[in-house]
mmCIF file with all atom_site columns, C-alpha atoms in Angstrom:
data_model
loop_
_atom_site.group_PDB
_atom_site.id
_atom_site.type_symbol
_atom_site.label_atom_id
_atom_site.label_alt_id
_atom_site.label_comp_id
_atom_site.label_asym_id
_atom_site.label_entity_id
_atom_site.label_seq_id
_atom_site.pdbx_PDB_ins_code
_atom_site.Cartn_x
_atom_site.Cartn_y
_atom_site.Cartn_z
_atom_site.occupancy
_atom_site.B_iso_or_equiv
_atom_site.pdbx_formal_charge
_atom_site.auth_seq_id
_atom_site.auth_comp_id
_atom_site.auth_asym_id
_atom_site.auth_atom_id
_atom_site.pdbx_PDB_model_num
ATOM 1   C CA . MET A 1 1   ? -3.787  30.402 40.544 1.00 41.00 ? 1   MET A CA 1
ATOM 2   C CA . LEU A 1 2   ? -6.360  30.400 43.219 1.00 42.00 ? 2   LEU A CA 1
ATOM 3   C CA . ALA A 1 3   ? -9.863  31.699 41.830 1.00 47.00 ? 3   ALA A CA 1
ATOM 4   C CA . SER A 1 4   ? -10.753 32.563 45.359 1.00 46.00 ? 4   SER A CA 1
ATOM 5   C CA . THR A 1 5   ? -9.566  32.551 48.821 1.00 46.00 ? 5   THR A CA 1
ATOM 6   C CA . LEU A 1 6   ? -10.512 31.587 51.912 1.00 47.00 ? 6   LEU A CA 1
ATOM 7   C CA . VAL A 1 7   ? -10.444 33.816 55.065 1.00 49.00 ? 7   VAL A CA 1
ATOM 8   C CA . VAL A 1 8   ? -11.654 32.898 58.644 1.00 50.00 ? 8   VAL A CA 1
ATOM 9   C CA . GLY A 1 9   ? -15.096 34.502 59.237 1.00 51.00 ? 9   GLY A CA 1
ATOM 10  C CA . PRO A 1 10  ? -16.726 35.433 63.062 1.00 54.00 ? 10  PRO A CA 1
ATOM 11  C CA . ARG A 1 11  ? -16.934 32.527 65.349 1.00 56.00 ? 11  ARG A CA 1
ATOM 12  C CA . SER A 1 12  ? -14.064 30.662 63.386 1.00 49.00 ? 12  SER A CA 1
ATOM 13  C CA . ARG A 1 13  ? -16.040 29.219 60.332 1.00 53.00 ? 13  ARG A CA 1
ATOM 14  C CA . MET A 1 14  ? -14.369 29.246 56.877 1.00 49.00 ? 14  MET A CA 1
ATOM 15  C CA . VAL A 1 15  ? -16.077 31.869 54.245 1.00 48.00 ? 15  VAL A CA 1
ATOM 16  C CA . ARG A 1 16  ? -15.425 32.049 50.449 1.00 50.00 ? 16  ARG A CA 1
ATOM 17  C CA . HIS A 1 17  ? -14.441 35.214 48.769 1.00 48.00 ? 17  HIS A CA 1
ATOM 18  C CA . PRO A 1 18  ? -14.281 35.831 45.099 1.00 55.00 ? 18  PRO A CA 1
ATOM 19  C CA . ALA A 1 19  ? -11.156 36.935 44.181 1.00 54.00 ? 19  ALA A CA 1
ATOM 20  C CA . ALA A 1 20  ? -10.152 38.818 40.988 1.00 48.00 ? 20  ALA A CA 1
ATOM 21  C CA . PRO A 1 21  ? -9.342  36.755 38.101 1.00 55.00 ? 21  PRO A CA 1
ATOM 22  C CA . VAL A 1 22  ? -5.362  36.390 38.057 1.00 57.00 ? 22  VAL A CA 1
ATOM 23  C CA . LEU A 1 23  ? -4.836  35.886 34.311 1.00 59.00 ? 23  LEU A CA 1
ATOM 24  C CA . SER A 1 24  ? -7.940  38.288 32.843 1.00 64.00 ? 24  SER A CA 1
ATOM 25  C CA . GLY A 1 25  ? -7.552  38.309 29.298 1.00 66.00 ? 25  GLY A CA 1
ATOM 26  C CA . VAL A 1 26  ? -5.592  35.043 28.894 1.00 68.00 ? 26  VAL A CA 1
ATOM 27  C CA . PRO A 1 27  ? -7.741  32.268 27.073 1.00 66.00 ? 27  PRO A CA 1
ATOM 28  C CA . SER A 1 28  ? -9.726  29.848 29.515 1.00 72.00 ? 28  SER A CA 1
ATOM 29  C CA . MET A 1 29  ? -7.526  26.537 29.713 1.00 73.00 ? 29  MET A CA 1
ATOM 30  C CA . ASN A 1 30  ? -11.062 25.012 29.898 1.00 84.00 ? 30  ASN A CA 1
ATOM 31  C CA . ASN A 1 31  ? -11.251 26.450 25.911 1.00 88.00 ? 31  ASN A CA 1
ATOM 32  C CA . PRO A 1 32  ? -12.220 23.243 23.596 1.00 90.00 ? 32  PRO A CA 1
ATOM 33  C CA . ALA A 1 33  ? -10.559 25.257 20.758 1.00 91.00 ? 33  ALA A CA 1
ATOM 34  C CA . LEU A 1 34  ? -7.287  25.956 22.467 1.00 93.00 ? 34  LEU A CA 1
ATOM 35  C CA . GLY A 1 35  ? -7.324  21.935 23.392 1.00 92.00 ? 35  GLY A CA 1
ATOM 36  C CA . ASP A 1 36  ? -7.909  21.131 19.972 1.00 94.00 ? 36  ASP A CA 1
ATOM 37  C CA . ALA A 1 37  ? -5.194  23.270 18.516 1.00 95.00 ? 37  ALA A CA 1
ATOM 38  C CA . ALA A 1 38  ? -2.879  21.996 21.314 1.00 95.00 ? 38  ALA A CA 1
ATOM 39  C CA . LYS A 1 39  ? -3.494  18.560 20.045 1.00 96.00 ? 39  LYS A CA 1
ATOM 40  C CA . LEU A 1 40  ? -2.908  19.465 16.329 1.00 97.00 ? 40  LEU A CA 1
ATOM 41  C CA . VAL A 1 41  ? 0.496   21.101 17.038 1.00 98.00 ? 41  VAL A CA 1
ATOM 42  C CA . GLY A 1 42  ? 1.251   18.459 19.585 1.00 97.00 ? 42  GLY A CA 1
ATOM 43  C CA . ARG A 1 43  ? 0.648   15.456 16.956 1.00 98.00 ? 43  ARG A CA 1
ATOM 44  C CA . ILE A 1 44  ? 2.717   17.446 14.391 1.00 98.00 ? 44  ILE A CA 1
ATOM 45  C CA . LEU A 1 45  ? 5.512   17.677 16.795 1.00 98.00 ? 45  LEU A CA 1
ATOM 46  C CA . LEU A 1 46  ? 5.426   14.026 17.862 1.00 97.00 ? 46  LEU A CA 1
ATOM 47  C CA . ALA A 1 47  ? 5.408   12.614 14.485 1.00 98.00 ? 47  ALA A CA 1
ATOM 48  C CA . LEU A 1 48  ? 7.643   14.825 12.815 1.00 98.00 ? 48  LEU A CA 1
ATOM 49  C CA . MET A 1 49  ? 10.521  12.407 13.982 1.00 97.00 ? 49  MET A CA 1
ATOM 50  C CA . PHE A 1 50  ? 9.020   9.545  12.375 1.00 98.00 ? 50  PHE A CA 1
ATOM 51  C CA . VAL A 1 51  ? 8.145   11.043 8.973  1.00 98.00 ? 51  VAL A CA 1
ATOM 52  C CA . LEU A 1 52  ? 11.628  12.393 8.709  1.00 98.00 ? 52  LEU A CA 1
ATOM 53  C CA . GLY A 1 53  ? 13.587  9.313  10.341 1.00 97.00 ? 53  GLY A CA 1
ATOM 54  C CA . GLY A 1 54  ? 11.468  7.215  7.957  1.00 98.00 ? 54  GLY A CA 1
ATOM 55  C CA . TRP A 1 55  ? 12.319  9.407  4.868  1.00 98.00 ? 55  TRP A CA 1
ATOM 56  C CA . SER A 1 56  ? 16.095  9.318  5.794  1.00 98.00 ? 56  SER A CA 1
ATOM 57  C CA . LYS A 1 57  ? 16.200  5.606  5.799  1.00 98.00 ? 57  LYS A CA 1
ATOM 58  C CA . ILE A 1 58  ? 14.874  5.549  2.277  1.00 97.00 ? 58  ILE A CA 1
ATOM 59  C CA . ASN A 1 59  ? 17.794  8.010  1.234  1.00 96.00 ? 59  ASN A CA 1
ATOM 60  C CA . GLY A 1 60  ? 20.135  6.065  3.518  1.00 97.00 ? 60  GLY A CA 1
ATOM 61  C CA . TYR A 1 61  ? 18.956  2.460  2.994  1.00 98.00 ? 61  TYR A CA 1
ATOM 62  C CA . ALA A 1 62  ? 22.202  0.588  2.898  1.00 97.00 ? 62  ALA A CA 1
ATOM 63  C CA . GLY A 1 63  ? 23.509  2.196  5.775  1.00 97.00 ? 63  GLY A CA 1
ATOM 64  C CA . THR A 1 64  ? 20.470  1.600  7.912  1.00 97.00 ? 64  THR A CA 1
ATOM 65  C CA . GLN A 1 65  ? 20.255  -2.184 7.424  1.00 97.00 ? 65  GLN A CA 1
ATOM 66  C CA . ALA A 1 66  ? 24.098  -2.458 8.375  1.00 97.00 ? 66  ALA A CA 1
ATOM 67  C CA . TYR A 1 67  ? 23.065  -0.687 11.571 1.00 96.00 ? 67  TYR A CA 1
ATOM 68  C CA . MET A 1 68  ? 20.054  -2.715 12.178 1.00 97.00 ? 68  MET A CA 1
ATOM 69  C CA . ALA A 1 69  ? 22.355  -6.041 11.316 1.00 97.00 ? 69  ALA A CA 1
ATOM 70  C CA . SER A 1 70  ? 24.958  -4.411 14.104 1.00 95.00 ? 70  SER A CA 1
ATOM 71  C CA . ALA A 1 71  ? 22.090  -4.570 16.572 1.00 94.00 ? 71  ALA A CA 1
ATOM 72  C CA . GLY A 1 72  ? 20.877  -8.497 15.843 1.00 95.00 ? 72  GLY A CA 1
ATOM 73  C CA . VAL A 1 73  ? 17.912  -7.078 14.026 1.00 97.00 ? 73  VAL A CA 1
ATOM 74  C CA . PRO A 1 74  ? 17.424  -8.453 10.198 1.00 97.00 ? 74  PRO A CA 1
ATOM 75  C CA . GLY A 1 75  ? 17.788  -5.847 7.628  1.00 95.00 ? 75  GLY A CA 1
ATOM 76  C CA . ILE A 1 76  ? 15.069  -7.246 5.887  1.00 96.00 ? 76  ILE A CA 1
ATOM 77  C CA . LEU A 1 77  ? 12.923  -5.731 7.990  1.00 97.00 ? 77  LEU A CA 1
ATOM 78  C CA . LEU A 1 78  ? 13.832  -2.136 7.109  1.00 98.00 ? 78  LEU A CA 1
ATOM 79  C CA . PRO A 1 79  ? 10.858  -1.688 4.519  1.00 98.00 ? 79  PRO A CA 1
ATOM 80  C CA . LEU A 1 80  ? 8.561   -2.552 7.533  1.00 98.00 ? 80  LEU A CA 1
ATOM 81  C CA . VAL A 1 81  ? 9.996   -0.200 9.641  1.00 98.00 ? 81  VAL A CA 1
ATOM 82  C CA . ILE A 1 82  ? 10.051  2.827  7.007  1.00 98.00 ? 82  ILE A CA 1
ATOM 83  C CA . VAL A 1 83  ? 6.270   1.991  6.217  1.00 98.00 ? 83  VAL A CA 1
ATOM 84  C CA . VAL A 1 84  ? 5.756   2.296  10.002 1.00 98.00 ? 84  VAL A CA 1
ATOM 85  C CA . GLU A 1 85  ? 7.541   5.413  10.511 1.00 98.00 ? 85  GLU A CA 1
ATOM 86  C CA . LEU A 1 86  ? 6.448   7.151  7.355  1.00 98.00 ? 86  LEU A CA 1
ATOM 87  C CA . ILE A 1 87  ? 2.970   5.964  6.979  1.00 98.00 ? 87  ILE A CA 1
ATOM 88  C CA . GLY A 1 88  ? 2.213   5.984  10.799 1.00 98.00 ? 88  GLY A CA 1
ATOM 89  C CA . GLY A 1 89  ? 3.887   9.172  11.276 1.00 98.00 ? 89  GLY A CA 1
ATOM 90  C CA . LEU A 1 90  ? 1.726   11.077 8.671  1.00 98.00 ? 90  LEU A CA 1
ATOM 91  C CA . MET A 1 91  ? -1.487  9.568  9.964  1.00 98.00 ? 91  MET A CA 1
ATOM 92  C CA . ILE A 1 92  ? -0.868  10.971 13.393 1.00 98.00 ? 92  ILE A CA 1
ATOM 93  C CA . ILE A 1 93  ? -0.207  14.496 11.634 1.00 98.00 ? 93  ILE A CA 1
ATOM 94  C CA . ILE A 1 94  ? -3.811  14.495 9.655  1.00 98.00 ? 94  ILE A CA 1
ATOM 95  C CA . GLY A 1 95  ? -5.429  12.561 12.424 1.00 98.00 ? 95  GLY A CA 1
ATOM 96  C CA . PHE A 1 96  ? -6.655  9.465  10.588 1.00 98.00 ? 96  PHE A CA 1
ATOM 97  C CA . LYS A 1 97  ? -7.113  6.357  12.889 1.00 98.00 ? 97  LYS A CA 1
ATOM 98  C CA . THR A 1 98  ? -4.966  8.217  15.563 1.00 98.00 ? 98  THR A CA 1
ATOM 99  C CA . ARG A 1 99  ? -5.938  6.157  18.779 1.00 98.00 ? 99  ARG A CA 1
ATOM 100 C CA . LEU A 1 100 ? -4.972  2.747  16.968 1.00 98.00 ? 100 LEU A CA 1
ATOM 101 C CA . VAL A 1 101 ? -1.569  4.150  15.261 1.00 98.00 ? 101 VAL A CA 1
ATOM 102 C CA . ALA A 1 102 ? -0.827  6.219  18.440 1.00 98.00 ? 102 ALA A CA 1
ATOM 103 C CA . LEU A 1 103 ? -0.568  2.844  20.179 1.00 98.00 ? 103 LEU A CA 1
ATOM 104 C CA . ALA A 1 104 ? 1.044   0.764  17.472 1.00 98.00 ? 104 ALA A CA 1
ATOM 105 C CA . LEU A 1 105 ? 3.645   3.423  17.542 1.00 98.00 ? 105 LEU A CA 1
ATOM 106 C CA . PHE A 1 106 ? 4.138   3.419  21.303 1.00 98.00 ? 106 PHE A CA 1
ATOM 107 C CA . ALA A 1 107 ? 4.819   -0.320 20.920 1.00 98.00 ? 107 ALA A CA 1
ATOM 108 C CA . PHE A 1 108 ? 7.135   0.593  18.217 1.00 98.00 ? 108 PHE A CA 1
ATOM 109 C CA . THR A 1 109 ? 8.699   3.200  19.974 1.00 98.00 ? 109 THR A CA 1
ATOM 110 C CA . ILE A 1 110 ? 9.387   0.809  23.293 1.00 98.00 ? 110 ILE A CA 1
ATOM 111 C CA . ALA A 1 111 ? 10.952  -1.793 20.589 1.00 97.00 ? 111 ALA A CA 1
ATOM 112 C CA . ALA A 1 112 ? 13.323  0.166  19.197 1.00 97.00 ? 112 ALA A CA 1
ATOM 113 C CA . SER A 1 113 ? 14.279  1.527  22.498 1.00 97.00 ? 113 SER A CA 1
ATOM 114 C CA . VAL A 1 114 ? 14.925  -1.857 23.713 1.00 97.00 ? 114 VAL A CA 1
ATOM 115 C CA . LEU A 1 115 ? 16.708  -3.234 20.511 1.00 96.00 ? 115 LEU A CA 1
ATOM 116 C CA . PHE A 1 116 ? 18.923  0.101  19.874 1.00 96.00 ? 116 PHE A CA 1
ATOM 117 C CA . HIS A 1 117 ? 19.227  1.910  22.742 1.00 95.00 ? 117 HIS A CA 1
ATOM 118 C CA . MET A 1 118 ? 19.983  -0.506 26.099 1.00 94.00 ? 118 MET A CA 1
ATOM 119 C CA . ASN A 1 119 ? 23.786  0.030  25.795 1.00 93.00 ? 119 ASN A CA 1
ATOM 120 C CA . TRP A 1 120 ? 23.641  2.655  28.746 1.00 90.00 ? 120 TRP A CA 1
ATOM 121 C CA . ALA A 1 121 ? 27.673  2.259  29.179 1.00 94.00 ? 121 ALA A CA 1
ATOM 122 C CA . GLN A 1 122 ? 27.208  4.865  26.330 1.00 95.00 ? 122 GLN A CA 1
ATOM 123 C CA . PRO A 1 123 ? 25.816  8.031  28.073 1.00 96.00 ? 123 PRO A CA 1
ATOM 124 C CA . MET A 1 124 ? 24.213  9.074  24.588 1.00 96.00 ? 124 MET A CA 1
ATOM 125 C CA . GLN A 1 125 ? 22.560  5.716  24.307 1.00 95.00 ? 125 GLN A CA 1
ATOM 126 C CA . GLN A 1 126 ? 20.906  6.111  27.616 1.00 96.00 ? 126 GLN A CA 1
ATOM 127 C CA . LEU A 1 127 ? 19.621  9.692  26.612 1.00 97.00 ? 127 LEU A CA 1
ATOM 128 C CA . LEU A 1 128 ? 18.388  8.125  23.519 1.00 97.00 ? 128 LEU A CA 1
ATOM 129 C CA . PHE A 1 129 ? 16.527  5.581  25.378 1.00 97.00 ? 129 PHE A CA 1
ATOM 130 C CA . MET A 1 130 ? 15.049  7.999  27.806 1.00 97.00 ? 130 MET A CA 1
ATOM 131 C CA . LYS A 1 131 ? 14.450  10.308 24.574 1.00 97.00 ? 131 LYS A CA 1
ATOM 132 C CA . ASN A 1 132 ? 12.145  7.357  23.088 1.00 98.00 ? 132 ASN A CA 1
ATOM 133 C CA . LEU A 1 133 ? 10.287  6.455  26.606 1.00 98.00 ? 133 LEU A CA 1
ATOM 134 C CA . SER A 1 134 ? 9.158   10.513 26.753 1.00 98.00 ? 134 SER A CA 1
ATOM 135 C CA . VAL A 1 135 ? 7.947   10.027 23.204 1.00 98.00 ? 135 VAL A CA 1
ATOM 136 C CA . ALA A 1 136 ? 6.426   6.792  23.982 1.00 98.00 ? 136 ALA A CA 1
ATOM 137 C CA . GLY A 1 137 ? 4.402   8.482  26.698 1.00 98.00 ? 137 GLY A CA 1
ATOM 138 C CA . GLY A 1 138 ? 3.532   11.061 24.248 1.00 98.00 ? 138 GLY A CA 1
ATOM 139 C CA . PHE A 1 139 ? 1.647   8.384  22.241 1.00 98.00 ? 139 PHE A CA 1
ATOM 140 C CA . LEU A 1 140 ? 0.048   6.795  25.312 1.00 98.00 ? 140 LEU A CA 1
ATOM 141 C CA . VAL A 1 141 ? -1.259  10.454 25.945 1.00 98.00 ? 141 VAL A CA 1
ATOM 142 C CA . LEU A 1 142 ? -2.482  10.981 22.226 1.00 98.00 ? 142 LEU A CA 1
ATOM 143 C CA . PHE A 1 143 ? -4.003  7.448  22.483 1.00 98.00 ? 143 PHE A CA 1
ATOM 144 C CA . ALA A 1 144 ? -5.962  8.665  25.850 1.00 97.00 ? 144 ALA A CA 1
ATOM 145 C CA . ALA A 1 145 ? -7.193  11.861 24.430 1.00 95.00 ? 145 ALA A CA 1
ATOM 146 C CA . GLY A 1 146 ? -7.602  11.479 20.779 1.00 96.00 ? 146 GLY A CA 1
ATOM 147 C CA . ALA A 1 147 ? -6.615  13.568 17.544 1.00 96.00 ? 147 ALA A CA 1
ATOM 148 C CA . GLY A 1 148 ? -9.174  16.339 18.670 1.00 95.00 ? 148 GLY A CA 1
ATOM 149 C CA . ALA A 1 149 ? -11.016 18.591 16.305 1.00 96.00 ? 149 ALA A CA 1
ATOM 150 C CA . TYR A 1 150 ? -8.207  19.160 13.493 1.00 96.00 ? 150 TYR A CA 1
ATOM 151 C CA . SER A 1 151 ? -8.110  16.037 12.473 1.00 97.00 ? 151 SER A CA 1
ATOM 152 C CA . ALA A 1 152 ? -9.565  13.403 9.937  1.00 97.00 ? 152 ALA A CA 1
ATOM 153 C CA . ASP A 1 153 ? -11.040 11.431 12.969 1.00 94.00 ? 153 ASP A CA 1
ATOM 154 C CA . ARG A 1 154 ? -13.173 14.512 14.660 1.00 89.00 ? 154 ARG A CA 1
ATOM 155 C CA . GLN A 1 155 ? -14.389 12.895 17.498 1.00 57.00 ? 155 GLN A CA 1
#
């Protein structure tokens, strides 16, 4: 909330008076350690979908190839997709080359959305498209902010 309040003083001029902190005892939102911890947790949550997705594509290789082919994407690209998801996701989690990988996964996520989730006649496909846009936005924020102190990049 507000750190100070404005009141009208004599002769109608504005005077600032300090107010008591509304959230006393709560860590400052400008605390670098809190920001770095949030970046770590955010990286893990953002990348987990890709690590698990890459792993599941290994275990369900034939089914994934068939799904890709049904969308007009050559199944021969599946090994590349697995590498991007699995290795890219792990790199985001440990914070190695974070900005570069975040930009690559941003592009990958947008491409996957366009290739696989454009059938908006099906509400689930529209939802998956919008989810992917949100994830892509998270990668843009990660690209801009960097990995933080709890990472291999340690800026």
